[in-house]
Coordinates of C-alpha atoms and ligand atoms in Angstrom, one line a residue:
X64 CA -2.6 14.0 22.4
X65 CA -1.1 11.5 20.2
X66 CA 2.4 11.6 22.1
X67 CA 2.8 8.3 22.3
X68 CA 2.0 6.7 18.7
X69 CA 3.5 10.2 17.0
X70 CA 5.7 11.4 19.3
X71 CA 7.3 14.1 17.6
X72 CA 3.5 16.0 17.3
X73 CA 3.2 16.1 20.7
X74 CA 6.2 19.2 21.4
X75 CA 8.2 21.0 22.2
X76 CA 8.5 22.5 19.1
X77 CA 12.1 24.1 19.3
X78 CA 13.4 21.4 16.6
X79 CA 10.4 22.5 14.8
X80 CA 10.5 24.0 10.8
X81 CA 7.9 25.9 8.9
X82 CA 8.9 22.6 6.1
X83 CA 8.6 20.0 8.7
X84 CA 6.7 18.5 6.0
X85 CA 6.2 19.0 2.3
X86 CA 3.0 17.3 0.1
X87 CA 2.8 17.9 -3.2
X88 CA 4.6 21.5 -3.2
X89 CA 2.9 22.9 0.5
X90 CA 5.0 23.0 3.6
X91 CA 4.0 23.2 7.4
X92 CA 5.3 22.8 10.5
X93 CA 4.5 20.5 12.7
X94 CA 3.3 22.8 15.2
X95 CA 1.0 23.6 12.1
X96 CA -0.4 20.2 11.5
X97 CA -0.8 19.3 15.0
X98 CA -3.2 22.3 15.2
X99 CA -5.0 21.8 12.2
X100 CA -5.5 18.2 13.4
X101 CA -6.6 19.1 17.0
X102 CA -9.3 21.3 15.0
X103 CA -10.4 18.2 12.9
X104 CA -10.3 15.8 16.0
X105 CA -13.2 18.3 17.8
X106 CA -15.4 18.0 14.9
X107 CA -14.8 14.0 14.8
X108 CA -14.8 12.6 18.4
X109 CA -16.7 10.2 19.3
X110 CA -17.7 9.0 15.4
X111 CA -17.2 5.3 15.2
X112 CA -15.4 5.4 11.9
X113 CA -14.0 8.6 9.6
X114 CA -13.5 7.7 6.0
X115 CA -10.8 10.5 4.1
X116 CA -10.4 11.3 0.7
X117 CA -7.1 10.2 0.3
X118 CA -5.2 12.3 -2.6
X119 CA -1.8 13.3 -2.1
X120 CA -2.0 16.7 0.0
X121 CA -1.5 18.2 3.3
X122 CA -5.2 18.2 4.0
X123 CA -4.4 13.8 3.6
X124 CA -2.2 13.8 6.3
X125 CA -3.6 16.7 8.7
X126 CA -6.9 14.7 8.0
X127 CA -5.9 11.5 9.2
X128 CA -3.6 13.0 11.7
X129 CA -7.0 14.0 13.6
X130 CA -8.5 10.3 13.1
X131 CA -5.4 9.4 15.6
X132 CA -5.7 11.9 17.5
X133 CA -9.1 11.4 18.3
X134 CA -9.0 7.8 18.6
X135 CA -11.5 7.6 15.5
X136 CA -10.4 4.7 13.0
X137 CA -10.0 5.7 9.6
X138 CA -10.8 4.8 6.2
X139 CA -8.3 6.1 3.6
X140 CA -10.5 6.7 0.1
X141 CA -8.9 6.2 -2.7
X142 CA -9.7 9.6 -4.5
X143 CA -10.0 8.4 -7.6
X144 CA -12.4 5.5 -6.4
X145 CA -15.4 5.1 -8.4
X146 CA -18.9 4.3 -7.2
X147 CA -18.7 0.7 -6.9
X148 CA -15.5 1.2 -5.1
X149 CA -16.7 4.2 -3.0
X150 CA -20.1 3.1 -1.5
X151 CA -18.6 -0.9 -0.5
X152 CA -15.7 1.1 1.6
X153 CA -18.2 3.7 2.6
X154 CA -20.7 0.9 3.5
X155 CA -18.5 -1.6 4.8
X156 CA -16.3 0.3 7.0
X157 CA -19.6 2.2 8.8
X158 CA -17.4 5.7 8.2
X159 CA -19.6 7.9 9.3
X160 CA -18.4 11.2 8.1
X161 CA -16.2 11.9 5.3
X162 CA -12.8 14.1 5.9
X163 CA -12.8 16.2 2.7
X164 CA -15.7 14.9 1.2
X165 CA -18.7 17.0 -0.3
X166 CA -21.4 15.1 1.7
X167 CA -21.7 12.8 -1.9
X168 CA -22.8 8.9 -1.3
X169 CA -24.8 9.4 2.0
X170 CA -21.8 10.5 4.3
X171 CA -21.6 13.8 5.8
X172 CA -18.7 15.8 4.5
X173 CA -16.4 17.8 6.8
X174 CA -13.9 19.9 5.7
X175 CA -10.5 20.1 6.3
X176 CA -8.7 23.2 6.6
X177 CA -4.7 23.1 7.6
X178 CA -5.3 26.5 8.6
X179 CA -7.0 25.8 11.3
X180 CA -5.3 25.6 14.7
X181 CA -7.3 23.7 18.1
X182 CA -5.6 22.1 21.4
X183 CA -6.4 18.9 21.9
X184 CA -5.5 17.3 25.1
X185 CA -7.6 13.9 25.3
X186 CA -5.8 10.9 26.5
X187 CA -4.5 8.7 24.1
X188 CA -6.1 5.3 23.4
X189 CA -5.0 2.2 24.1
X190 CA -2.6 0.4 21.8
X191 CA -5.0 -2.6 20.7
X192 CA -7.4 0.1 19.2
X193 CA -7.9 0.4 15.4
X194 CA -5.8 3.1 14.2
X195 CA -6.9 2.7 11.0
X196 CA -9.2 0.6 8.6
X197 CA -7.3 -0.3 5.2
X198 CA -9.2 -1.9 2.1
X199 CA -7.5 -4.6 0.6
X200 CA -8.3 -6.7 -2.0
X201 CA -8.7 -11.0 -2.2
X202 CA -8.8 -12.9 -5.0
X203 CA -12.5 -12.8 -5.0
X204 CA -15.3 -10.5 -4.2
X205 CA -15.1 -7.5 -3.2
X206 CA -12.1 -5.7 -1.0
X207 CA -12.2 -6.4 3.0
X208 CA -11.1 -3.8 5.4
X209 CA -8.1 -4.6 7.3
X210 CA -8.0 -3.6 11.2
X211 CA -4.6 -2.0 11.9
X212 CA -4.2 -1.6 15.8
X213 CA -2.4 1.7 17.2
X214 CA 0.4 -1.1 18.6
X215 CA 0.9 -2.4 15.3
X216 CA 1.9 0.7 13.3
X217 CA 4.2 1.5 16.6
X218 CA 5.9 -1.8 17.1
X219 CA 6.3 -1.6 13.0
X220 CA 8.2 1.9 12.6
X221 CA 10.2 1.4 15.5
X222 CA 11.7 -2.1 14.0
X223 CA 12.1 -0.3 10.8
X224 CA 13.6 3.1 12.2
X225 CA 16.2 -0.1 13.6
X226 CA 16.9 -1.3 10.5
X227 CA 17.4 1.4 8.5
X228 CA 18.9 3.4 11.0
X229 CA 15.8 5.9 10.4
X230 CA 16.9 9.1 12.8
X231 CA 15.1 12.6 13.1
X232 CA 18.4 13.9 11.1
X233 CA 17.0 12.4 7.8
X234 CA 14.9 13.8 5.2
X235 CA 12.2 11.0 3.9
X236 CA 10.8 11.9 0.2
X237 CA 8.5 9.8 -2.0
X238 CA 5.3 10.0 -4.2
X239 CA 3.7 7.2 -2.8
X240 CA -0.3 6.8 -2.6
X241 CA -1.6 8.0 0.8
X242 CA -4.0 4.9 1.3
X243 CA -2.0 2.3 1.8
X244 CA 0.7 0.7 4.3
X245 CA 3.7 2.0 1.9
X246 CA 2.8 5.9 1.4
X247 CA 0.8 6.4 4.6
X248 CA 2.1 4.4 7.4
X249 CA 5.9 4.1 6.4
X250 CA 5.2 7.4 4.3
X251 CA 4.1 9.8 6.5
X252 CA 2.8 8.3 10.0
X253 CA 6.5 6.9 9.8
X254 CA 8.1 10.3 9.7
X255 CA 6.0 11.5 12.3
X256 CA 7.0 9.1 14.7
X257 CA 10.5 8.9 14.2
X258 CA 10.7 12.8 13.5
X259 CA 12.5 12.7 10.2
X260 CA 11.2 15.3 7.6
X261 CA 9.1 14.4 4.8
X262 CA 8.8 15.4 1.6
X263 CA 5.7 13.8 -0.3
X264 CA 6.4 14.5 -4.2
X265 CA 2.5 14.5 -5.2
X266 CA 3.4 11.9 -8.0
X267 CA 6.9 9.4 -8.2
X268 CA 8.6 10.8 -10.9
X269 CA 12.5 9.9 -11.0
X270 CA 12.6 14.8 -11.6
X271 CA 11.0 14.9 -8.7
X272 CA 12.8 12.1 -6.6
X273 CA 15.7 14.0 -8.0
X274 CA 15.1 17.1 -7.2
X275 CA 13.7 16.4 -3.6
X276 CA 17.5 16.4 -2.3
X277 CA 16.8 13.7 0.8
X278 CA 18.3 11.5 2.4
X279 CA 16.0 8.0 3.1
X280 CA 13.9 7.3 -0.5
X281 CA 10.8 5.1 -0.9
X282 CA 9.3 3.9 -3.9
X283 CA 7.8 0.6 -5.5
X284 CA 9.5 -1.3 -8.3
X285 CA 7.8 0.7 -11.0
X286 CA 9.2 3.7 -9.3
X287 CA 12.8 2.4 -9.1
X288 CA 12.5 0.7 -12.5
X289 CA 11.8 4.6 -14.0
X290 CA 14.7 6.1 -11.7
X291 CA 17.3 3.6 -13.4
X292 CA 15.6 4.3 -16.6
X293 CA 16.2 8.4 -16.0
X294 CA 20.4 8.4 -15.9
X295 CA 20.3 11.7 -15.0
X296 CA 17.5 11.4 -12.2
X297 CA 19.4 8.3 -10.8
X298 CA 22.6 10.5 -10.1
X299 CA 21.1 13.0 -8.5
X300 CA 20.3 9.9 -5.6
X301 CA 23.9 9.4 -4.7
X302 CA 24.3 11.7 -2.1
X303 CA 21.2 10.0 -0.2
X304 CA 21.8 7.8 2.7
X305 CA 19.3 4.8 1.9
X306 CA 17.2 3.7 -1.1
X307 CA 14.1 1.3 0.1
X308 CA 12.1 -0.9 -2.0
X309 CA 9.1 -2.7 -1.9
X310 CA 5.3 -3.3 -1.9
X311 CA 6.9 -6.0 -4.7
X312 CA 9.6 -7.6 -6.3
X313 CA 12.5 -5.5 -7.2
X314 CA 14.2 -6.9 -10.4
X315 CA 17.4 -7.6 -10.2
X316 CA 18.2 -5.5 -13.4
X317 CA 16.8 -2.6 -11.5
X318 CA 19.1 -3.5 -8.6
X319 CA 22.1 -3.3 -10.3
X320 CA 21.2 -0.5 -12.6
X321 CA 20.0 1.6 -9.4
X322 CA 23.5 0.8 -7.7
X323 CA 25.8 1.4 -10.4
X324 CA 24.3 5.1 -11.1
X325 CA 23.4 6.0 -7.0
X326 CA 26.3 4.4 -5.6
X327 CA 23.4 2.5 -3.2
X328 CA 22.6 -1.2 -3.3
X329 CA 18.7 -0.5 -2.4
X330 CA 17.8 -1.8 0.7
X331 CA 14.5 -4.5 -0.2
X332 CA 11.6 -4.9 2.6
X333 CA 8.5 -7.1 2.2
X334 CA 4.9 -6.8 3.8
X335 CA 1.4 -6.6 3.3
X336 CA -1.8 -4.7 4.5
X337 CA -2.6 -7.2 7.1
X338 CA 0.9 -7.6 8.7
X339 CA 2.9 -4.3 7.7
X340 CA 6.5 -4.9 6.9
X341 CA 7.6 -7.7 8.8
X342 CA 11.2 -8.5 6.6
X343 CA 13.9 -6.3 5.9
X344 CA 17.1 -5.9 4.9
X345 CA 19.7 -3.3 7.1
X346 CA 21.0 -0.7 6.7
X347 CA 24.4 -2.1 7.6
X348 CA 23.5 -5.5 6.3
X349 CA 24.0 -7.1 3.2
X350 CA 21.4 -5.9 0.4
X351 CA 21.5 -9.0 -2.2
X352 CA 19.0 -8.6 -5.5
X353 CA 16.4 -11.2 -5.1
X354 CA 16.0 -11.0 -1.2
X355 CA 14.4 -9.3 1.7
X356 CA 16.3 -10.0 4.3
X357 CA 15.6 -11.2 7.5
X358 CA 12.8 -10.9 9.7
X359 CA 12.6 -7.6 12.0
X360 CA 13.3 -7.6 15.9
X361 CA 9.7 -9.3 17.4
X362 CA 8.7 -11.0 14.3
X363 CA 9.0 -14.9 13.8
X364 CA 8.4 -16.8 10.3
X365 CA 8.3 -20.3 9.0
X366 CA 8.0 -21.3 5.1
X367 CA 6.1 -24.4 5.1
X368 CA 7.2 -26.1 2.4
X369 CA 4.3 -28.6 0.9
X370 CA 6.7 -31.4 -0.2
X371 CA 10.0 -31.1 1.8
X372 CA 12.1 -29.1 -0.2
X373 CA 12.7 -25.5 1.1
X374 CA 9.9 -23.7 -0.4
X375 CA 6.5 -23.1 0.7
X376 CA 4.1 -20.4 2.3
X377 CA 5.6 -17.9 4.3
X378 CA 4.1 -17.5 7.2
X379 CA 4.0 -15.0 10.5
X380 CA 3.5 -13.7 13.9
X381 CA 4.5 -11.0 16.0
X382 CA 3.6 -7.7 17.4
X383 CA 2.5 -6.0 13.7
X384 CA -0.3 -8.1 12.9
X385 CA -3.7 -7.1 12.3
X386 CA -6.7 -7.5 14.4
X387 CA -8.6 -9.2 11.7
X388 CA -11.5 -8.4 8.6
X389 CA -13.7 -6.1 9.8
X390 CA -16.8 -7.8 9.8
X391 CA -15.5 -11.0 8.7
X392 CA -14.4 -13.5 11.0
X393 CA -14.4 -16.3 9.2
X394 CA -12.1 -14.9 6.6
X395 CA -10.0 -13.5 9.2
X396 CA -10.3 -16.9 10.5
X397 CA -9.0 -18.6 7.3
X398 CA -6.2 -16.6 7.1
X399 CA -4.4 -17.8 10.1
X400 CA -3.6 -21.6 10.6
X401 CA -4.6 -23.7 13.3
X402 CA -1.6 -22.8 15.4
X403 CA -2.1 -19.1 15.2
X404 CA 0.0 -18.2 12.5
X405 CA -0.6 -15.5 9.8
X406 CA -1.0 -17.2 6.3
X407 CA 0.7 -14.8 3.8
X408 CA -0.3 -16.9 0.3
X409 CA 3.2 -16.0 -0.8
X410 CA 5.6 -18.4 -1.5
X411 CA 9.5 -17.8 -0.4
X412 CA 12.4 -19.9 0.6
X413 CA 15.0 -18.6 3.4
X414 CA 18.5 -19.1 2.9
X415 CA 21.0 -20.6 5.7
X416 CA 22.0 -17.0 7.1
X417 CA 18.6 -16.4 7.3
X418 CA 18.0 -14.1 4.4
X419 CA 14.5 -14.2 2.7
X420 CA 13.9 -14.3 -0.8
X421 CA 9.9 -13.8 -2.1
X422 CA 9.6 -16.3 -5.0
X423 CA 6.3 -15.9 -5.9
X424 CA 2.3 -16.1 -4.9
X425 CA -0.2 -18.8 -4.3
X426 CA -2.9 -17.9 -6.1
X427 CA -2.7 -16.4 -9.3
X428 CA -6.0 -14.5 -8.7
X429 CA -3.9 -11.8 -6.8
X430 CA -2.6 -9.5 -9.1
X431 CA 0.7 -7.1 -8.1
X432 CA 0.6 -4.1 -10.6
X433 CA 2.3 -0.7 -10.1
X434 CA 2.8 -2.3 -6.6
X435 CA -0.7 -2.5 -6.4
X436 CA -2.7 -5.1 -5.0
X437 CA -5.7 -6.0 -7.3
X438 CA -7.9 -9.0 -7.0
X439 CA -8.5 -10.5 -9.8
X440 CA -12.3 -11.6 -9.0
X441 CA -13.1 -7.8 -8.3
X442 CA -12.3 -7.3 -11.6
X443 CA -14.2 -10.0 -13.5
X444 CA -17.2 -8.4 -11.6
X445 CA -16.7 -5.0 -12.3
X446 CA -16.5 -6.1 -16.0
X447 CA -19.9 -8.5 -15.5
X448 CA -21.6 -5.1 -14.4
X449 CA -21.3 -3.9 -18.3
X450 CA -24.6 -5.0 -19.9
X451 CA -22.2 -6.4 -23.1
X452 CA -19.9 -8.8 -21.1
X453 CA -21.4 -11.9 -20.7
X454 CA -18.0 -14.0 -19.2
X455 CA -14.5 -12.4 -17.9
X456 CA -11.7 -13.6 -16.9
X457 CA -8.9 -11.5 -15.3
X458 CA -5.1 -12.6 -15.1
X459 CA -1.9 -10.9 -14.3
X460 CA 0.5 -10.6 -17.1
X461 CA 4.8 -10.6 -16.5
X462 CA 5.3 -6.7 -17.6
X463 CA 8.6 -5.0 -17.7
X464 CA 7.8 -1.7 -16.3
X465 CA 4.7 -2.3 -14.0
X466 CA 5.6 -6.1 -12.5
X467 CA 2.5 -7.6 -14.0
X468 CA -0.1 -6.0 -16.0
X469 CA -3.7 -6.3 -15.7
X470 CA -5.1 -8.4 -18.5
X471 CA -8.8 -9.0 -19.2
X472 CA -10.1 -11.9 -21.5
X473 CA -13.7 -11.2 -22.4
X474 CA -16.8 -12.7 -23.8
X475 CA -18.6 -9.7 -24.9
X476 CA -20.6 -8.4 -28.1
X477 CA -21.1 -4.7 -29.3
X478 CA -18.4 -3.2 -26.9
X479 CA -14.4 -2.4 -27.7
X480 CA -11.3 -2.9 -25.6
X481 CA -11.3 1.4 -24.6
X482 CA -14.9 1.0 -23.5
X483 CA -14.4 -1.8 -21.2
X484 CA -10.5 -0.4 -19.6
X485 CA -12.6 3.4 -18.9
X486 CA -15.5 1.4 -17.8
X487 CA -13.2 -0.6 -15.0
X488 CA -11.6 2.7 -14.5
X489 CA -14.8 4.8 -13.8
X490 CA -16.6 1.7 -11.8
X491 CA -13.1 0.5 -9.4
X492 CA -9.8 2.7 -9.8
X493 CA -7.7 3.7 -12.7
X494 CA -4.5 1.4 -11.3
X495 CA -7.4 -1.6 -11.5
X496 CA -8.1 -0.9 -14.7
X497 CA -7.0 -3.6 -17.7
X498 CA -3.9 -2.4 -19.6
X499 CA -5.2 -5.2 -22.2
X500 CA -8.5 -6.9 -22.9
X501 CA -8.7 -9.6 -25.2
X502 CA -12.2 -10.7 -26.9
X503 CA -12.9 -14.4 -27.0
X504 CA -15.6 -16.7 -28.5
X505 CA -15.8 -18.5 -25.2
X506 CA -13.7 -19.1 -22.1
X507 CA -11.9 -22.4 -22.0
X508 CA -13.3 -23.9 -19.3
X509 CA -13.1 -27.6 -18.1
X510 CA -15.7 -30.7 -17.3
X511 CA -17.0 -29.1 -14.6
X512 CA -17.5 -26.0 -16.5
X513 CA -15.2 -24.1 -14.3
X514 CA -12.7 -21.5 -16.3
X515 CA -9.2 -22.6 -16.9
X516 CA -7.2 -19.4 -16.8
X517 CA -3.9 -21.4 -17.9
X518 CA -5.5 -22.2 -20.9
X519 CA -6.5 -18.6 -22.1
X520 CA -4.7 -18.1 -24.9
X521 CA -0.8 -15.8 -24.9
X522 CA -1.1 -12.3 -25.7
Ligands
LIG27 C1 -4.9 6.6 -17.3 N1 -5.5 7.3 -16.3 C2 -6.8 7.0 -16.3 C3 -7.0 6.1 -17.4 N2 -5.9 5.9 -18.0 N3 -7.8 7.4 -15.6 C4 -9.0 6.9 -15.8 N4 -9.3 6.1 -16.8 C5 -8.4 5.6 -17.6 N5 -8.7 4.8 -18.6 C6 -4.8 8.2 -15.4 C7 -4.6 7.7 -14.0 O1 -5.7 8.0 -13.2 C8 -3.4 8.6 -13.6 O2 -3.8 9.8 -13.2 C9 -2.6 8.7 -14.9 O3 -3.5 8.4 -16.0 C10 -1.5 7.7 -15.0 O4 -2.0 6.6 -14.3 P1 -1.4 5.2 -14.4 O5 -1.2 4.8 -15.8 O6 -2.1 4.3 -13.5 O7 0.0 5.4 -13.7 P2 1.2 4.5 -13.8 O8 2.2 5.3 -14.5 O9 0.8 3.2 -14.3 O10 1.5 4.4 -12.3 C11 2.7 3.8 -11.8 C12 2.8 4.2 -10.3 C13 1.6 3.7 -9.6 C14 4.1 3.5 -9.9 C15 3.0 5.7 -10.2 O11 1.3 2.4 -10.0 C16 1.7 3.8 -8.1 O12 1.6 4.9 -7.6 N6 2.0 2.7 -7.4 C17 2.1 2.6 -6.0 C18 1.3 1.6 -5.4 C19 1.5 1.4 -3.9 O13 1.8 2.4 -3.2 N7 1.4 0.2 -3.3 C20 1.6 0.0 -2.0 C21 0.6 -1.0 -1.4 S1 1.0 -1.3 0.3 P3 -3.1 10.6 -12.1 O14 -4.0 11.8 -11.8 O15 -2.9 9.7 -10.9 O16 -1.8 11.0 -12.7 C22 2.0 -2.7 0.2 C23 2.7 -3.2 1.5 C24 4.1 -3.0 1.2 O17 2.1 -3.3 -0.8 O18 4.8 -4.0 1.3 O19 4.5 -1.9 0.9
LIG28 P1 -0.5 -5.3 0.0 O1 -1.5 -6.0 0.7 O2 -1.0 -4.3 -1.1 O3 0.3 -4.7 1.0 O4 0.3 -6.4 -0.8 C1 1.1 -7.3 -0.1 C2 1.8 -8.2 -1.1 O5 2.8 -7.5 -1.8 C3 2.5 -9.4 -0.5 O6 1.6 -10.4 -0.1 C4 3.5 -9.7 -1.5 O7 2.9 -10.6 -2.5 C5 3.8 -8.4 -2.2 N1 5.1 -7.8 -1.7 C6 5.3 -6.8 -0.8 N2 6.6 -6.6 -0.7 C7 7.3 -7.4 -1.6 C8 8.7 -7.7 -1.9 N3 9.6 -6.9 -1.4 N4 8.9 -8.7 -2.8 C9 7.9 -9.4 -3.3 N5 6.6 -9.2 -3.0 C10 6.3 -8.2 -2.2

């Protein structure tokens, strides 16, 4: 039984509703998913890894339900993911078997049917097991896999449910992704724990948002910045309880916009793949534009600022921290300092009462688009891979609607700007596909020969 990390799965079901959960239009109970997930788990114990192909339906969720409660680590799939993308997770990770898959790229498929209904009464693992293997990308080379321990994702929900005053009484809705911290931790393994209801949209759109009648919303940016652009949509919000935002910077046009038509100053939270969400703002707090509050109950941080002057890299510990790079110790190594902090590469001040505020990145190779994370090198070498392109060089542009925009300058003969954004596309992901690619005669680059990505030209 999973009774421990998703306590509401493990009964009695007297609380329990046939819409216990909603993805995408299709309801069950939880009595439902627990038994379509016991069935999964006997087909997957004892694997050392289960990828699933992540798309946005119950079959997501029952899937990955089964991972935890057979103890097996899994490997969300971005379903969209194209071959590159595919066989370095499927490699990487060692998934042996593929939830939903059709036995493609070398990995055994193995269906998934919520209809299904098996007990399953093994004892839970331990909290320092992986609970999940999440692909994220650097700046260069392809994307590691992060190692989220079953302690982690607890320890994380419960601080959250604190903040936000998160209680089984709520209804969660968004239309978030289902392979990343956002949509499937907070998402769904965050209703399951706390034993709110949840109702997963299939895509983010401000109708359906609106039409979901919750209580507790989720969205990135992108999401919030086309609920303040949809008047009507935006309304429909004001009888919800708490609007959330993050995965990146909210702007504060968006802030105000979103509270003057809800009624709800949106509550901001920061995190990433390899800590989960580690700052937040309350629910009874204060909920300022440009800030992320302060750091949740067992979390500590430090900005160490480079020159004196309040402003440096953020940086962490505490009980939701990853277990490190699958595979790679000494880039798990890297990212912590000497002193056994994590090393987030962003940049943020903290205010006197505490409050955080996010100011900006590091490195400009790591790209934040749609709330996506997207390295900037995987790009460039996804573009290399086209026989025409000869040099690339990938930035992230200031764009209104999706935070930045992925840009691609090229050096490239017989090939056209469509060609090369469906190439990245087919090859990666569509959200790491260019938006733009500019065609030059050469990259500026300087003595050493190295590019100079401040130099490439505006768009
Ligand atoms: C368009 N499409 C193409 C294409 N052009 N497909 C293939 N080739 C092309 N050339 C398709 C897409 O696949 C998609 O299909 C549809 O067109 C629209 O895609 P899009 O243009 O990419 O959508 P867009 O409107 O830009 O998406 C905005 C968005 C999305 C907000 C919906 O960016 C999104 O879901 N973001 C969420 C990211 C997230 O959850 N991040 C959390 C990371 S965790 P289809 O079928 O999909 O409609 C984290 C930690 C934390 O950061 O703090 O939370
Ligand atoms: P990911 O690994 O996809 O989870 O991305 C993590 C990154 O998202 C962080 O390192 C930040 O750069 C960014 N991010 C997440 N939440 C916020 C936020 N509220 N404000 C600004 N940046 C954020």
């Amino acid at each position: 039984m999973t009774g421990v990390l998703l306590p509401s799965l493990a009964g009695p079901y007297g609380a329990d509703r046939p819409d216990a959960l909603t993805v995408a239009g299709r309801a069950a109970s939880r009595e439902e998913l627990v038994g379509a997930a016991g069935a999964v788990a006997g087909r997957i114990a004892g694997a050392s890894a289960v990828a699933v192909r992540a798309d946005a339906s119950l079959e997501t969720v029952v899937a990955v339900v089964g991972g935890l409660l057979a103890g097996v680590p899994v490997v969300p799939l971005p379903p969209d993911a194209g071959p590159a993308e595919r066989s370095h997770i499927l490699r990487d990770s060692g998934a042996e078997l593929l939830l939903g898959g059709d036995g493609a790229d070398g990995v055994e498929g193995v269906p998934v049917d919520v209809r299904e209904r098996a007990d399953w009464n093994k004892v839970e693992p331990a909290p320092d097991t992986t609970a999940l293997i999440l692909y994220t990308s650097g700046t260069t080379g392809a994307p590691k896999g992060a190692l989220i321990p079953r302690g982690a994702v607890a320890a994380d929900l419960d601080a959250l449910a604190e903040a936000w005053a998160w209680t089984p009484g709520d209804t969660l809705v968004h239309g978030l992704p289902l392979f990343h911290v956002h949509g499937l931790v907070l998402g769904v393994l965050g209703a399951l724990r706390v034993g709110s209801r949840l109702v997963h949209t299939g895509r983010p759109t401000p109708g359906a948002y609106a039409a979901a009648g919750g209580s507790l919303y989720f969205g990135v940016p992108t999401v919030w910045g086309r609920v303040a652009g949809d008047a009507t949509a935006a309304r429909a919000l004001s009888g919800a309880r708490l609007l959330v935002s993050g995965s990146a910077a909210l702007p504060a046009p968006v802030f105000r916009d979103l509270a003057e038509l809800t009624g709800h100053r949106p509550v901001e939270r920061y995190g990433m793949t390899e800590t989960l969400i580690t700052v937040s703002a309350r629910a009874d707090g204060d909920r300022r534009p440009g800030c992320v509050g302060t750091p949740l109950p067992g979390i500590a941080t430090r900005v160490v600022a480079e020159e004196g002057g309040g402003i440096g890299e953020l940086q962490l510990t505490g009980p939701t921290l990853f277990s490190g790079y699958l595979g790679r110790p000494e880039a798990t190594a890297a990212s912590f300092t000497d002193d056994g902090w994590f090393r987030t590469g962003d940049i943020a001040a903290v205010e006197p009462d505490g409050t955080h505020r996010i100011v900006g990145r590091a490195s400009t190779d790591l790209i934040k688009s749609g709330g996506y994370r997207v390295g900037a090198g995987e790009v460039e070498n996804a573009l290399l891979d086209h026989p025409a392109v000869r040099e690339a060089a990938v930035v992230g542009v200031p764009h209104d609607d999706l935070g930045q925009q992925i840009v691609a300058y090229v050096v490239a003969d017989g090939t056209g700007e469509d060609e090369l954004i469906n190439f990245v596309a087919g090859h990666l992901s569509a959200h790491k596909r260019p938006r733009r690619v500019v065609f030059l005669e050469a990259l500026p680059r300087n003595a050493m020969g190295k590019p100079q990505k401040r130099l490439l030209p505006p768009l």
